[in-house]
Each structure stands twice: as structure tokens, then as C-alpha cells.
Amino acid sequence: MTATSTDLDLVVIGAGIVGLASARAVQQLRPDTRVTVIEKESKAAAHQTGRNSGVIHSGIYYPPGSNKAAMVKSGRELLFAFLDEHSIPVDVCGKVIVATATDQLDKLDALHQRGLEHGLNISTMTRAQLREREPHCEGLSALLVPEAGITDYKAMCNALVEEIRAAGGEVLFDTPATAITESADQVTVRTDSRVVTARTMINCSGLQSDKVAQLAGRDTRARIMPFRGEYYELTPQSRSLVRHLIYPVPDPRFPFLGVHFTRMIDGEIHAGPNAVIALAREGYTWGVADFDDIKEMAFDKGSWVLAKKYWKTGMGEMYRSLSKSAFVHALQGLVPEVTAADLIKSKAGIRAQAIRPDGTLVDDFEFADGPRSVHVVNAPSPAATASLAIAHDIAQRWSKIT
């Protein structure tokens, strides 16, 4: 028998960090709002949020005036307050961005200038200063970014679930949206077990966000392309090779930061990720493929434009995915002492990266509005860091359609 949920003000689709934070933000904006969050998985933070590196980003990479820059800056303050309130572990350990070749020095200097524009307390480091901070790291020059840190975003999501429920809202797991009807005055969401009718909807479904928007009849002018990021972790005996966070100078053509080392909040050291196109939106290994997802990419013009433009880079990422020695070689650019014996296979994550029909990768947070809905079109990293600021913006958008 199908249950029915009616008389709701808002249904939120997706219990990742952005969806949960958005539900909470609406409750804070209008405490009498009747809110239900539905999530197709059996727990919160099952995909992007629960499989990221746990880094609290500083905002150094993002162009001034962009949503990412603004929302990381304001979101960090909100994030630290939330973590403190809920006693969630956090370590503002700082990170180094390392130039390992002469052709990276100008890019490193450009990052330095951008960091100063953002008001960060960054500084340049000589090779000797770098070795003093990270004794096993090799580079020509580096930036020290003291504002970067790490935390546990899964614990944060669990705390958000508790807050939403304490404020009178519902969070329903194992409840995938299968059909959506959006009219002038309400939204009806059908799931396997119930029909949810609400005055409004917020779509925060991450890897499925474009599909959910399509169910609601929205054209977001972008499609999600799943990029799998694979990680290794250092063996316990090798963890002394990395003290904090070590990043390379990123390629400005891509919204990825390159393989790097992250000391997690539990003391583990993760190395990665690469960035390979996954054969399924939730395909965390090469053995997982989805025919519909593959067909969608194969018939998408933007996918072909992207592949033609960056095929060489893509082949390199694929080679690193299939060859541990190639992955190790990339890591040795930062920490030469790392060997294959120091690394064991770890988790993989998938980045929900929006792509335009012309093959352009959407490089900023992006949203779209329907008559009774708000859709998160693109919110990959640093969305976890910026989540509470993103949620504030979404709540303001939501208030305009109520």
C-alpha cells in the first residue's frame, strides 16, 4: 500500500550535505515550515559528501566574484560555528601548494596573488622552508595556506538530520523519487513507497540532479558527467611521510586539483584523487557500468566535444587509474620517497560535474528555479565547505517562490 504525505510546505530531494543544510536553512528562515527530506539511500551522505576528503577549503582557487569564492568565505565561518556547536572534530592544519617544475612558478605566483585578494594569510615558502614543514616533500617553491583544514562531513550530516527532526521536520531514507509533477501551486513526488505532495520542492540530488530536474520538467541547460576520483592510503608505517595537506599546483583548465596528500581527521593519510569518467553515475569501480548512463554520454554532443579537446589528459588519468605504478609516479612528484609498498587501495568518490551542450565544464556553483522549485545544477567541491552558505542562498531563492 502506498502511503501519502500531504499538507507539506517543502520537500527536499537528497540527504547529502547541501540538501540537509538547505532543509535546516528553510526551517531557520521560517520555523513553522513543514519540511520533509527524501533520500533514496539508507543513510545520509551516501555519495559525494560521504566519499570526499574531508577538507575545509580556504577559497584560494576560486575567481573573485564567483559563487564559489563568496560562499566558501561566508560558509567557512558558518561551518566552524556549526562544528563547534555540535562538538564535531576539526583541525585547521593548513596546507602547502607545491611547485615541482619551473613552468609552475608563474601559476603559483598567480595563486598567491589570488589568495591575497581573498584576504588569506598566505605566504611563500622556499625549498628549505617547505622541507622544514613537510620533511619528505620536494618542490622548487610552495605556498603555505594556513586557513585550510579537515573535518568529518558525515558526522556533520548526521547532526543536520538530528536538527531537522528536532525542529519538526522529517528525513526519510530508502525513498527514491520516481516521478515528479510540478504545477502552478504544488509539487507531487512519487516514490516506491509513498506520494509526497508539497507546496514547493528543492532538488539537491547531486549525481542525479539533472535527472530529477528533468522529472520535474526543468531544462537546466547542463548535464551531469560523473568523474570518479580514486584514492590510495598510506600504510600506518608510512604515515610519517606526510604531516598535513600537500597539494600540487592545479591545471587552471580543469576544476580538479590534481593528486594530493590529505591527513584525515582520524589520522589516515589519503593520496589522490585522479579524475576518470565513470561508466555509471554511481560507478565507484571499473566493474560497475550502467547502460543508460553510457548511452546518455555517447549521444551527448558536449561529451564528444570535451573528449576531443582533452583526450590526451583523459588517457593519462585512465592510465593512472589502471596502473598503480603510474599513480605512484604522480605522487612521487610531491613526496619522492613514496613507493608502491606504502600504498593500499582506498575508497573512491564521484564528482557530479555539470557540462554544457558545447562541452564546457561548469566551473561555478549554479542553480535554477522553477515555478515551485529550486534546483542545484552544479555543486561539486568545495560545496561541503560552503554548504551552509549555499543553503542560505537556496533558502532565499525558495522564499521567493512561496
mmCIF file of C-alpha atoms in Angstrom:
data_model
loop_
_atom_site.group_PDB
_atom_site.id
_atom_site.type_symbol
_atom_site.label_atom_id
_atom_site.label_comp_id
_atom_site.label_asym_id
_atom_site.label_seq_id
_atom_site.Cartn_x
_atom_site.Cartn_y
_atom_site.Cartn_z
ATOM 1 C CA MET A 1 0.000 0.000 0.000
ATOM 2 C CA THR A 2 1.318 3.441 -0.926
ATOM 3 C CA ALA A 3 1.467 6.000 1.870
ATOM 4 C CA THR A 4 0.631 9.635 1.236
ATOM 5 C CA SER A 5 2.331 12.699 2.687
ATOM 6 C CA THR A 6 0.331 15.875 2.169
ATOM 7 C CA ASP A 7 -0.028 19.301 3.705
ATOM 8 C CA LEU A 8 3.721 19.917 3.401
ATOM 9 C CA ASP A 9 5.337 23.234 2.609
ATOM 10 C CA LEU A 10 8.566 21.793 1.257
ATOM 11 C CA VAL A 11 10.014 18.516 0.061
ATOM 12 C CA VAL A 12 13.802 18.349 -0.317
ATOM 13 C CA ILE A 13 15.236 15.635 -2.544
ATOM 14 C CA GLY A 14 18.661 14.473 -1.397
ATOM 15 C CA ALA A 15 20.205 13.951 2.043
ATOM 16 C CA GLY A 16 23.733 14.950 1.206
ATOM 17 C CA ILE A 17 25.250 17.919 2.974
ATOM 18 C CA VAL A 18 23.673 20.546 0.681
ATOM 19 C CA GLY A 19 20.185 19.038 0.860
ATOM 20 C CA LEU A 20 20.224 18.678 4.634
ATOM 21 C CA ALA A 21 21.724 22.126 5.135
ATOM 22 C CA SER A 22 19.055 23.609 2.852
ATOM 23 C CA ALA A 23 16.225 21.980 4.813
ATOM 24 C CA ARG A 24 17.710 23.358 8.029
ATOM 25 C CA ALA A 25 18.144 26.823 6.489
ATOM 26 C CA VAL A 26 14.473 26.930 5.474
ATOM 27 C CA GLN A 27 13.443 25.880 8.986
ATOM 28 C CA GLN A 28 15.585 28.668 10.417
ATOM 29 C CA LEU A 29 14.197 31.214 7.957
ATOM 30 C CA ARG A 30 10.574 30.196 8.629
ATOM 31 C CA PRO A 31 10.320 27.982 11.719
ATOM 32 C CA ASP A 32 6.720 26.960 11.016
ATOM 33 C CA THR A 33 7.615 25.413 7.632
ATOM 34 C CA ARG A 34 6.581 21.768 7.279
ATOM 35 C CA VAL A 35 9.617 20.080 5.715
ATOM 36 C CA THR A 36 10.294 16.540 4.529
ATOM 37 C CA VAL A 37 13.647 15.384 3.126
ATOM 38 C CA ILE A 38 13.597 12.239 0.992
ATOM 39 C CA GLU A 39 16.729 10.221 0.224
ATOM 40 C CA LYS A 40 16.981 7.151 -1.975
ATOM 41 C CA GLU A 41 19.794 5.595 0.074
ATOM 42 C CA SER A 42 19.561 4.061 3.545
ATOM 43 C CA LYS A 43 21.642 6.803 5.192
ATOM 44 C CA ALA A 44 22.721 10.409 4.826
ATOM 45 C CA ALA A 45 25.872 11.409 2.922
ATOM 46 C CA ALA A 46 25.994 8.163 0.932
ATOM 47 C CA HIS A 47 27.681 9.577 -2.168
ATOM 48 C CA GLN A 48 29.647 12.805 -2.748
ATOM 49 C CA THR A 49 29.524 14.057 0.841
ATOM 50 C CA GLY A 50 30.481 10.766 2.434
ATOM 51 C CA ARG A 51 33.246 9.974 -0.016
ATOM 52 C CA ASN A 52 35.174 13.239 -0.121
ATOM 53 C CA SER A 53 38.475 14.008 1.575
ATOM 54 C CA GLY A 54 37.021 15.987 4.473
ATOM 55 C CA VAL A 55 38.998 19.106 3.580
ATOM 56 C CA ILE A 56 37.864 22.546 4.709
ATOM 57 C CA HIS A 57 38.883 24.683 1.764
ATOM 58 C CA SER A 58 40.342 28.170 2.044
ATOM 59 C CA GLY A 59 38.908 29.535 -1.221
ATOM 60 C CA ILE A 60 42.294 30.293 -2.785
ATOM 61 C CA TYR A 61 41.492 28.713 -6.146
ATOM 62 C CA TYR A 62 38.244 30.472 -6.981
ATOM 63 C CA PRO A 63 37.902 33.667 -9.054
ATOM 64 C CA PRO A 64 36.850 36.783 -7.118
ATOM 65 C CA GLY A 65 33.168 37.454 -7.686
ATOM 66 C CA SER A 66 32.300 33.795 -8.253
ATOM 67 C CA ASN A 67 29.744 31.922 -6.183
ATOM 68 C CA LYS A 68 32.478 29.558 -5.035
ATOM 69 C CA ALA A 69 34.672 32.378 -3.731
ATOM 70 C CA ALA A 70 31.852 34.176 -1.934
ATOM 71 C CA MET A 71 30.214 31.068 -0.490
ATOM 72 C CA VAL A 72 33.438 29.496 0.740
ATOM 73 C CA LYS A 73 34.338 32.725 2.519
ATOM 74 C CA SER A 74 31.000 33.090 4.301
ATOM 75 C CA GLY A 75 30.434 29.350 4.556
ATOM 76 C CA ARG A 76 33.661 28.735 6.479
ATOM 77 C CA GLU A 77 32.535 30.969 9.341
ATOM 78 C CA LEU A 78 29.159 29.232 9.497
ATOM 79 C CA LEU A 79 30.843 25.839 9.233
ATOM 80 C CA PHE A 80 33.229 26.412 12.135
ATOM 81 C CA ALA A 81 30.364 27.635 14.317
ATOM 82 C CA PHE A 82 28.312 24.524 13.478
ATOM 83 C CA LEU A 83 31.218 22.147 14.118
ATOM 84 C CA ASP A 84 31.908 23.794 17.455
ATOM 85 C CA GLU A 85 28.241 23.719 18.483
ATOM 86 C CA HIS A 86 27.988 20.001 17.739
ATOM 87 C CA SER A 87 31.460 19.028 19.025
ATOM 88 C CA ILE A 88 32.471 17.637 15.633
ATOM 89 C CA PRO A 89 36.251 17.206 15.332
ATOM 90 C CA VAL A 90 38.111 19.766 13.249
ATOM 91 C CA ASP A 91 41.772 20.503 12.621
ATOM 92 C CA VAL A 92 42.829 23.734 10.922
ATOM 93 C CA CYS A 93 46.197 22.276 9.992
ATOM 94 C CA GLY A 94 46.958 24.348 6.898
ATOM 95 C CA LYS A 95 48.221 23.079 3.578
ATOM 96 C CA VAL A 96 51.069 23.605 1.159
ATOM 97 C CA ILE A 97 50.644 24.046 -2.600
ATOM 98 C CA VAL A 98 53.886 22.905 -4.186
ATOM 99 C CA ALA A 99 55.501 23.863 -7.496
ATOM 100 C CA THR A 100 57.623 20.949 -8.679
ATOM 101 C CA ALA A 101 58.697 22.381 -12.064
ATOM 102 C CA THR A 102 59.800 25.794 -13.299
ATOM 103 C CA ASP A 103 56.767 26.147 -15.581
ATOM 104 C CA GLN A 104 54.550 26.043 -12.472
ATOM 105 C CA LEU A 105 56.173 29.013 -10.732
ATOM 106 C CA ASP A 106 54.121 31.652 -12.551
ATOM 107 C CA LYS A 107 50.924 29.717 -11.771
ATOM 108 C CA LEU A 108 51.966 29.515 -8.127
ATOM 109 C CA ASP A 109 52.545 33.269 -8.089
ATOM 110 C CA ALA A 110 49.096 33.828 -9.620
ATOM 111 C CA LEU A 111 47.575 31.691 -6.857
ATOM 112 C CA HIS A 112 49.470 33.756 -4.297
ATOM 113 C CA GLN A 113 48.005 36.969 -5.690
ATOM 114 C CA ARG A 114 44.509 35.493 -5.759
ATOM 115 C CA GLY A 115 44.852 34.342 -2.172
ATOM 116 C CA LEU A 116 45.837 37.840 -1.125
ATOM 117 C CA GLU A 117 42.780 39.214 -2.961
ATOM 118 C CA HIS A 118 40.652 36.848 -0.880
ATOM 119 C CA GLY A 119 42.240 38.122 2.321
ATOM 120 C CA LEU A 120 44.011 34.863 3.140
ATOM 121 C CA ASN A 121 47.024 34.855 5.423
ATOM 122 C CA ILE A 122 49.147 33.006 2.883
ATOM 123 C CA SER A 123 52.906 33.143 2.432
ATOM 124 C CA THR A 124 55.501 31.838 0.008
ATOM 125 C CA MET A 125 57.954 29.172 1.098
ATOM 126 C CA THR A 126 61.448 28.399 -0.093
ATOM 127 C CA ARG A 127 62.520 24.810 -0.630
ATOM 128 C CA ALA A 128 64.175 24.827 2.792
ATOM 129 C CA GLN A 129 61.053 26.191 4.494
ATOM 130 C CA LEU A 130 58.926 23.582 2.728
ATOM 131 C CA ARG A 131 61.196 20.786 3.945
ATOM 132 C CA GLU A 132 61.014 22.162 7.466
ATOM 133 C CA ARG A 133 57.222 21.899 7.430
ATOM 134 C CA GLU A 134 56.967 18.730 5.317
ATOM 135 C CA PRO A 135 60.367 16.983 5.582
ATOM 136 C CA HIS A 136 59.608 14.403 2.877
ATOM 137 C CA CYS A 137 58.078 16.804 0.330
ATOM 138 C CA GLU A 138 60.123 18.043 -2.623
ATOM 139 C CA GLY A 139 59.483 21.240 -4.568
ATOM 140 C CA LEU A 140 61.048 24.371 -6.001
ATOM 141 C CA SER A 141 58.718 26.697 -4.124
ATOM 142 C CA ALA A 142 55.427 26.498 -2.269
ATOM 143 C CA LEU A 143 52.552 28.433 -0.770
ATOM 144 C CA LEU A 144 51.521 27.947 2.835
ATOM 145 C CA VAL A 145 47.752 28.291 3.223
ATOM 146 C CA PRO A 146 47.105 28.236 6.987
ATOM 147 C CA GLU A 147 43.306 28.520 6.651
ATOM 148 C CA ALA A 148 42.874 25.015 5.172
ATOM 149 C CA GLY A 149 41.771 22.226 7.477
ATOM 150 C CA ILE A 150 39.954 18.922 7.826
ATOM 151 C CA THR A 151 36.793 17.676 9.493
ATOM 152 C CA ASP A 152 34.201 14.883 9.372
ATOM 153 C CA TYR A 153 31.388 15.835 6.989
ATOM 154 C CA LYS A 154 29.478 12.598 7.588
ATOM 155 C CA ALA A 155 29.248 13.482 11.274
ATOM 156 C CA MET A 156 28.049 16.931 10.239
ATOM 157 C CA CYS A 157 25.283 15.395 8.116
ATOM 158 C CA ASN A 158 24.147 13.211 10.990
ATOM 159 C CA ALA A 159 23.969 16.316 13.177
ATOM 160 C CA LEU A 160 21.926 18.095 10.493
ATOM 161 C CA VAL A 161 19.463 15.190 10.397
ATOM 162 C CA GLU A 162 19.033 15.478 14.162
ATOM 163 C CA GLU A 163 18.452 19.246 13.928
ATOM 164 C CA ILE A 164 15.871 18.901 11.156
ATOM 165 C CA ARG A 165 13.930 16.283 13.082
ATOM 166 C CA ALA A 166 14.180 18.234 16.341
ATOM 167 C CA ALA A 167 12.632 21.220 14.547
ATOM 168 C CA GLY A 168 9.675 19.106 13.445
ATOM 169 C CA GLY A 169 10.868 18.027 10.009
ATOM 170 C CA GLU A 170 11.046 14.547 8.511
ATOM 171 C CA VAL A 171 14.053 12.818 6.945
ATOM 172 C CA LEU A 172 13.011 9.677 5.069
ATOM 173 C CA PHE A 173 15.584 7.167 3.832
ATOM 174 C CA ASP A 174 15.113 4.397 1.242
ATOM 175 C CA THR A 175 12.725 6.750 -0.558
ATOM 176 C CA PRO A 176 13.787 7.345 -4.185
ATOM 177 C CA ALA A 177 11.861 9.827 -6.319
ATOM 178 C CA THR A 178 10.437 8.055 -9.370
ATOM 179 C CA ALA A 179 8.103 10.707 -10.813
ATOM 180 C CA ILE A 180 7.557 14.415 -10.207
ATOM 181 C CA THR A 181 4.689 16.668 -11.224
ATOM 182 C CA GLU A 182 5.160 20.408 -10.781
ATOM 183 C CA SER A 183 2.093 22.592 -11.203
ATOM 184 C CA ALA A 184 1.425 26.257 -10.542
ATOM 185 C CA ASP A 185 0.662 25.702 -6.866
ATOM 186 C CA GLN A 186 2.277 22.440 -5.741
ATOM 187 C CA VAL A 187 4.764 19.652 -6.431
ATOM 188 C CA THR A 188 3.900 15.955 -6.242
ATOM 189 C CA VAL A 189 6.758 13.487 -5.839
ATOM 190 C CA ARG A 190 6.081 9.795 -6.289
ATOM 191 C CA THR A 191 8.396 7.258 -4.683
ATOM 192 C CA ASP A 192 8.383 3.479 -4.382
ATOM 193 C CA SER A 193 6.506 3.643 -1.094
ATOM 194 C CA ARG A 194 4.595 6.915 -0.942
ATOM 195 C CA VAL A 195 3.319 10.013 -2.688
ATOM 196 C CA VAL A 196 4.626 13.285 -1.286
ATOM 197 C CA THR A 197 2.726 16.465 -2.089
ATOM 198 C CA ALA A 198 4.162 19.823 -1.071
ATOM 199 C CA ARG A 199 3.806 23.479 -1.957
ATOM 200 C CA THR A 200 7.464 23.619 -3.049
ATOM 201 C CA MET A 201 10.498 21.436 -3.802
ATOM 202 C CA ILE A 202 14.277 21.806 -3.524
ATOM 203 C CA ASN A 203 16.346 19.451 -5.683
ATOM 204 C CA CYS A 204 19.724 18.675 -4.084
ATOM 205 C CA SER A 205 20.201 15.230 -5.573
ATOM 206 C CA GLY A 206 23.852 15.555 -6.556
ATOM 207 C CA LEU A 207 24.788 12.906 -9.097
ATOM 208 C CA GLN A 208 21.124 12.634 -10.107
ATOM 209 C CA SER A 209 20.313 16.356 -10.041
ATOM 210 C CA ASP A 210 19.791 16.806 -13.776
ATOM 211 C CA LYS A 211 17.617 13.685 -13.953
ATOM 212 C CA VAL A 212 15.483 14.878 -11.057
ATOM 213 C CA ALA A 213 15.147 18.275 -12.741
ATOM 214 C CA GLN A 214 14.029 16.516 -15.931
ATOM 215 C CA LEU A 215 11.433 14.542 -13.961
ATOM 216 C CA ALA A 216 10.059 17.908 -12.854
ATOM 217 C CA GLY A 217 10.083 19.238 -16.420
ATOM 218 C CA ARG A 218 13.025 21.593 -15.931
ATOM 219 C CA ASP A 219 15.778 22.109 -18.519
ATOM 220 C CA THR A 220 18.889 23.141 -16.581
ATOM 221 C CA ARG A 221 20.958 23.526 -19.792
ATOM 222 C CA ALA A 222 23.586 21.248 -18.291
ATOM 223 C CA ARG A 223 24.086 17.529 -17.804
ATOM 224 C CA ILE A 224 25.896 15.750 -15.002
ATOM 225 C CA MET A 225 29.048 13.947 -16.082
ATOM 226 C CA PRO A 226 30.351 11.609 -13.367
ATOM 227 C CA PHE A 227 34.100 11.836 -12.743
ATOM 228 C CA ARG A 228 35.404 9.091 -10.488
ATOM 229 C CA GLY A 229 38.210 10.036 -8.140
ATOM 230 C CA GLU A 230 40.205 7.080 -6.856
ATOM 231 C CA TYR A 231 42.297 7.105 -3.701
ATOM 232 C CA TYR A 232 45.063 5.129 -2.097
ATOM 233 C CA GLU A 233 46.008 5.469 1.536
ATOM 234 C CA LEU A 234 49.399 5.231 3.168
ATOM 235 C CA THR A 235 50.082 2.217 5.336
ATOM 236 C CA PRO A 236 50.275 3.002 9.063
ATOM 237 C CA GLN A 237 54.050 2.561 8.908
ATOM 238 C CA SER A 238 54.327 5.185 6.138
ATOM 239 C CA ARG A 239 52.107 7.919 7.578
ATOM 240 C CA SER A 240 55.120 9.864 8.853
ATOM 241 C CA LEU A 241 55.852 10.808 5.228
ATOM 242 C CA VAL A 242 53.046 13.396 5.356
ATOM 243 C CA ARG A 243 52.336 15.753 8.235
ATOM 244 C CA HIS A 244 49.357 17.746 6.976
ATOM 245 C CA LEU A 245 47.940 18.554 3.490
ATOM 246 C CA ILE A 246 50.182 18.581 0.395
ATOM 247 C CA TYR A 247 48.751 19.755 -2.942
ATOM 248 C CA PRO A 248 50.255 20.313 -6.398
ATOM 249 C CA VAL A 249 49.795 23.447 -8.467
ATOM 250 C CA PRO A 250 46.496 22.735 -10.296
ATOM 251 C CA ASP A 251 45.932 22.887 -14.032
ATOM 252 C CA PRO A 252 43.732 26.001 -14.471
ATOM 253 C CA ARG A 253 41.944 24.397 -17.438
ATOM 254 C CA PHE A 254 40.138 21.942 -15.162
ATOM 255 C CA PRO A 255 38.067 22.203 -11.962
ATOM 256 C CA PHE A 256 40.199 19.449 -10.396
ATOM 257 C CA LEU A 257 43.120 19.947 -8.017
ATOM 258 C CA GLY A 258 45.361 17.035 -9.016
ATOM 259 C CA VAL A 259 46.508 14.078 -6.915
ATOM 260 C CA HIS A 260 47.454 15.214 -3.423
ATOM 261 C CA PHE A 261 48.008 14.001 0.129
ATOM 262 C CA THR A 262 45.443 14.554 2.872
ATOM 263 C CA ARG A 263 45.843 13.714 6.535
ATOM 264 C CA MET A 264 42.293 12.798 7.517
ATOM 265 C CA ILE A 265 40.662 13.713 10.810
ATOM 266 C CA ASP A 266 41.245 10.135 12.052
ATOM 267 C CA GLY A 267 44.957 10.252 11.210
ATOM 268 C CA GLU A 268 44.807 8.235 7.998
ATOM 269 C CA ILE A 269 46.693 9.660 5.000
ATOM 270 C CA HIS A 270 44.788 9.543 1.711
ATOM 271 C CA ALA A 271 46.528 10.000 -1.628
ATOM 272 C CA GLY A 272 44.575 11.063 -4.701
ATOM 273 C CA PRO A 273 42.226 11.515 -6.374
ATOM 274 C CA ASN A 274 42.604 11.145 -10.100
ATOM 275 C CA ALA A 275 39.668 12.066 -12.355
ATOM 276 C CA VAL A 276 38.307 9.460 -14.775
ATOM 277 C CA ILE A 277 34.904 9.443 -16.424
ATOM 278 C CA ALA A 278 32.828 6.784 -14.667
ATOM 279 C CA LEU A 279 30.707 4.299 -16.618
ATOM 280 C CA ALA A 280 27.847 4.853 -14.174
ATOM 281 C CA ARG A 281 26.813 7.822 -12.081
ATOM 282 C CA GLU A 282 27.394 5.720 -9.006
ATOM 283 C CA GLY A 283 30.118 3.534 -10.506
ATOM 284 C CA TYR A 284 32.844 3.522 -7.886
ATOM 285 C CA THR A 285 34.902 0.861 -9.687
ATOM 286 C CA TRP A 286 35.612 -0.057 -13.305
ATOM 287 C CA GLY A 287 33.381 -3.101 -12.824
ATOM 288 C CA VAL A 288 30.244 -1.001 -12.368
ATOM 289 C CA ALA A 289 28.582 0.221 -15.560
ATOM 290 C CA ASP A 290 25.106 1.478 -16.337
ATOM 291 C CA PHE A 291 23.874 1.127 -19.911
ATOM 292 C CA ASP A 292 21.556 4.138 -19.692
ATOM 293 C CA ASP A 293 24.340 6.363 -18.339
ATOM 294 C CA ILE A 294 26.757 5.170 -21.035
ATOM 295 C CA LYS A 295 24.155 5.712 -23.764
ATOM 296 C CA GLU A 296 23.434 9.192 -22.441
ATOM 297 C CA MET A 297 27.114 10.143 -22.628
ATOM 298 C CA ALA A 298 27.511 8.534 -26.047
ATOM 299 C CA PHE A 299 24.673 10.591 -27.532
ATOM 300 C CA ASP A 300 25.571 13.825 -25.755
ATOM 301 C CA LYS A 301 27.291 16.343 -28.018
ATOM 302 C CA GLY A 302 29.040 18.024 -25.108
ATOM 303 C CA SER A 303 30.708 14.760 -24.090
ATOM 304 C CA TRP A 304 32.247 14.373 -27.539
ATOM 305 C CA VAL A 305 33.452 17.975 -27.624
ATOM 306 C CA LEU A 306 35.087 17.517 -24.223
ATOM 307 C CA ALA A 307 36.667 14.204 -25.226
ATOM 308 C CA LYS A 308 38.076 15.652 -28.445
ATOM 309 C CA LYS A 309 39.570 18.639 -26.644
ATOM 310 C CA TYR A 310 41.122 16.808 -23.704
ATOM 311 C CA TRP A 311 41.611 13.236 -24.920
ATOM 312 C CA LYS A 312 45.310 13.211 -24.034
ATOM 313 C CA THR A 313 44.637 14.347 -20.458
ATOM 314 C CA GLY A 314 41.836 11.807 -20.186
ATOM 315 C CA MET A 315 44.086 8.979 -21.341
ATOM 316 C CA GLY A 316 46.652 9.954 -18.721
ATOM 317 C CA GLU A 317 44.026 9.873 -15.984
ATOM 318 C CA MET A 318 42.787 6.496 -17.199
ATOM 319 C CA TYR A 319 46.333 5.118 -17.221
ATOM 320 C CA ARG A 320 46.827 6.240 -13.614
ATOM 321 C CA SER A 321 43.553 4.556 -12.735
ATOM 322 C CA LEU A 322 44.595 1.221 -14.225
ATOM 323 C CA SER A 323 48.278 1.330 -13.263
ATOM 324 C CA LYS A 324 49.345 1.610 -9.636
ATOM 325 C CA SER A 325 52.898 2.389 -10.723
ATOM 326 C CA ALA A 326 51.657 5.375 -12.750
ATOM 327 C CA PHE A 327 49.658 6.601 -9.747
ATOM 328 C CA VAL A 328 52.741 6.211 -7.541
ATOM 329 C CA HIS A 329 54.836 8.128 -10.075
ATOM 330 C CA ALA A 330 52.419 11.071 -9.895
ATOM 331 C CA LEU A 331 52.582 11.071 -6.094
ATOM 332 C CA GLN A 332 56.372 10.909 -6.152
ATOM 333 C CA GLY A 333 56.379 14.327 -7.775
ATOM 334 C CA LEU A 334 55.377 15.649 -4.345
ATOM 335 C CA VAL A 335 56.856 13.049 -1.986
ATOM 336 C CA PRO A 336 59.683 11.179 -3.762
ATOM 337 C CA GLU A 337 60.071 8.579 -1.008
ATOM 338 C CA VAL A 338 56.594 7.126 -1.562
ATOM 339 C CA THR A 339 56.679 3.633 -3.062
ATOM 340 C CA ALA A 340 54.013 1.191 -4.187
ATOM 341 C CA ALA A 341 54.565 -0.772 -0.982
ATOM 342 C CA ASP A 342 53.490 2.293 1.027
ATOM 343 C CA LEU A 343 50.060 2.434 -0.623
ATOM 344 C CA ILE A 344 46.926 0.372 -0.205
ATOM 345 C CA LYS A 345 43.747 0.809 -2.227
ATOM 346 C CA SER A 346 41.168 3.025 -0.546
ATOM 347 C CA LYS A 347 37.719 4.375 -1.326
ATOM 348 C CA ALA A 348 36.660 6.126 -4.493
ATOM 349 C CA GLY A 349 34.335 9.083 -4.828
ATOM 350 C CA ILE A 350 32.424 10.511 -7.771
ATOM 351 C CA ARG A 351 32.238 14.188 -8.574
ATOM 352 C CA ALA A 352 28.933 15.349 -10.048
ATOM 353 C CA GLN A 353 30.343 17.733 -12.641
ATOM 354 C CA ALA A 354 27.900 19.637 -14.841
ATOM 355 C CA ILE A 355 28.778 20.014 -18.516
ATOM 356 C CA ARG A 356 27.222 22.330 -21.113
ATOM 357 C CA PRO A 357 25.990 21.158 -24.529
ATOM 358 C CA ASP A 358 29.084 22.836 -26.031
ATOM 359 C CA GLY A 359 31.426 20.707 -23.894
ATOM 360 C CA THR A 360 32.249 23.411 -21.364
ATOM 361 C CA LEU A 361 32.671 22.231 -17.786
ATOM 362 C CA VAL A 362 30.583 24.379 -15.430
ATOM 363 C CA ASP A 363 33.187 25.868 -13.111
ATOM 364 C CA ASP A 364 30.976 27.542 -10.505
ATOM 365 C CA PHE A 365 28.075 26.705 -8.238
ATOM 366 C CA GLU A 366 24.925 27.030 -10.314
ATOM 367 C CA PHE A 367 21.208 26.968 -9.537
ATOM 368 C CA ALA A 368 17.950 27.042 -11.497
ATOM 369 C CA ASP A 369 14.420 27.915 -10.437
ATOM 370 C CA GLY A 370 11.064 26.513 -11.479
ATOM 371 C CA PRO A 371 7.592 27.847 -10.629
ATOM 372 C CA ARG A 372 7.544 25.870 -7.368
ATOM 373 C CA SER A 373 11.089 24.505 -7.226
ATOM 374 C CA VAL A 374 14.766 25.312 -6.760
ATOM 375 C CA HIS A 375 17.368 23.080 -8.400
ATOM 376 C CA VAL A 376 21.059 22.765 -7.564
ATOM 377 C CA VAL A 377 22.571 22.359 -11.031
ATOM 378 C CA ASN A 378 26.263 22.218 -10.116
ATOM 379 C CA ALA A 379 27.728 21.932 -6.628
ATOM 380 C CA PRO A 380 30.915 19.863 -6.585
ATOM 381 C CA SER A 381 33.914 20.709 -4.392
ATOM 382 C CA PRO A 382 34.124 22.972 -2.390
ATOM 383 C CA ALA A 383 30.400 22.524 -1.732
ATOM 384 C CA ALA A 384 30.922 20.784 1.612
ATOM 385 C CA THR A 385 32.971 23.710 2.919
ATOM 386 C CA ALA A 386 30.438 26.181 1.526
ATOM 387 C CA SER A 387 27.348 24.092 2.325
ATOM 388 C CA LEU A 388 25.804 26.342 4.970
ATOM 389 C CA ALA A 389 26.277 29.425 2.780
ATOM 390 C CA ILE A 390 24.857 27.579 -0.233
ATOM 391 C CA ALA A 391 21.910 26.588 1.943
ATOM 392 C CA HIS A 392 21.326 30.207 2.942
ATOM 393 C CA ASP A 393 21.229 31.207 -0.739
ATOM 394 C CA ILE A 394 18.865 28.337 -1.560
ATOM 395 C CA ALA A 395 16.556 29.308 1.305
ATOM 396 C CA GLN A 396 16.397 32.858 -0.051
ATOM 397 C CA ARG A 397 15.594 31.528 -3.524
ATOM 398 C CA TRP A 398 12.951 29.264 -2.013
ATOM 399 C CA SER A 399 11.336 32.176 -0.169
ATOM 400 C CA LYS A 400 10.734 33.932 -3.493
ATOM 401 C CA ILE A 401 8.614 31.077 -4.872
ATOM 402 C CA THR A 402 6.431 30.608 -1.787
#
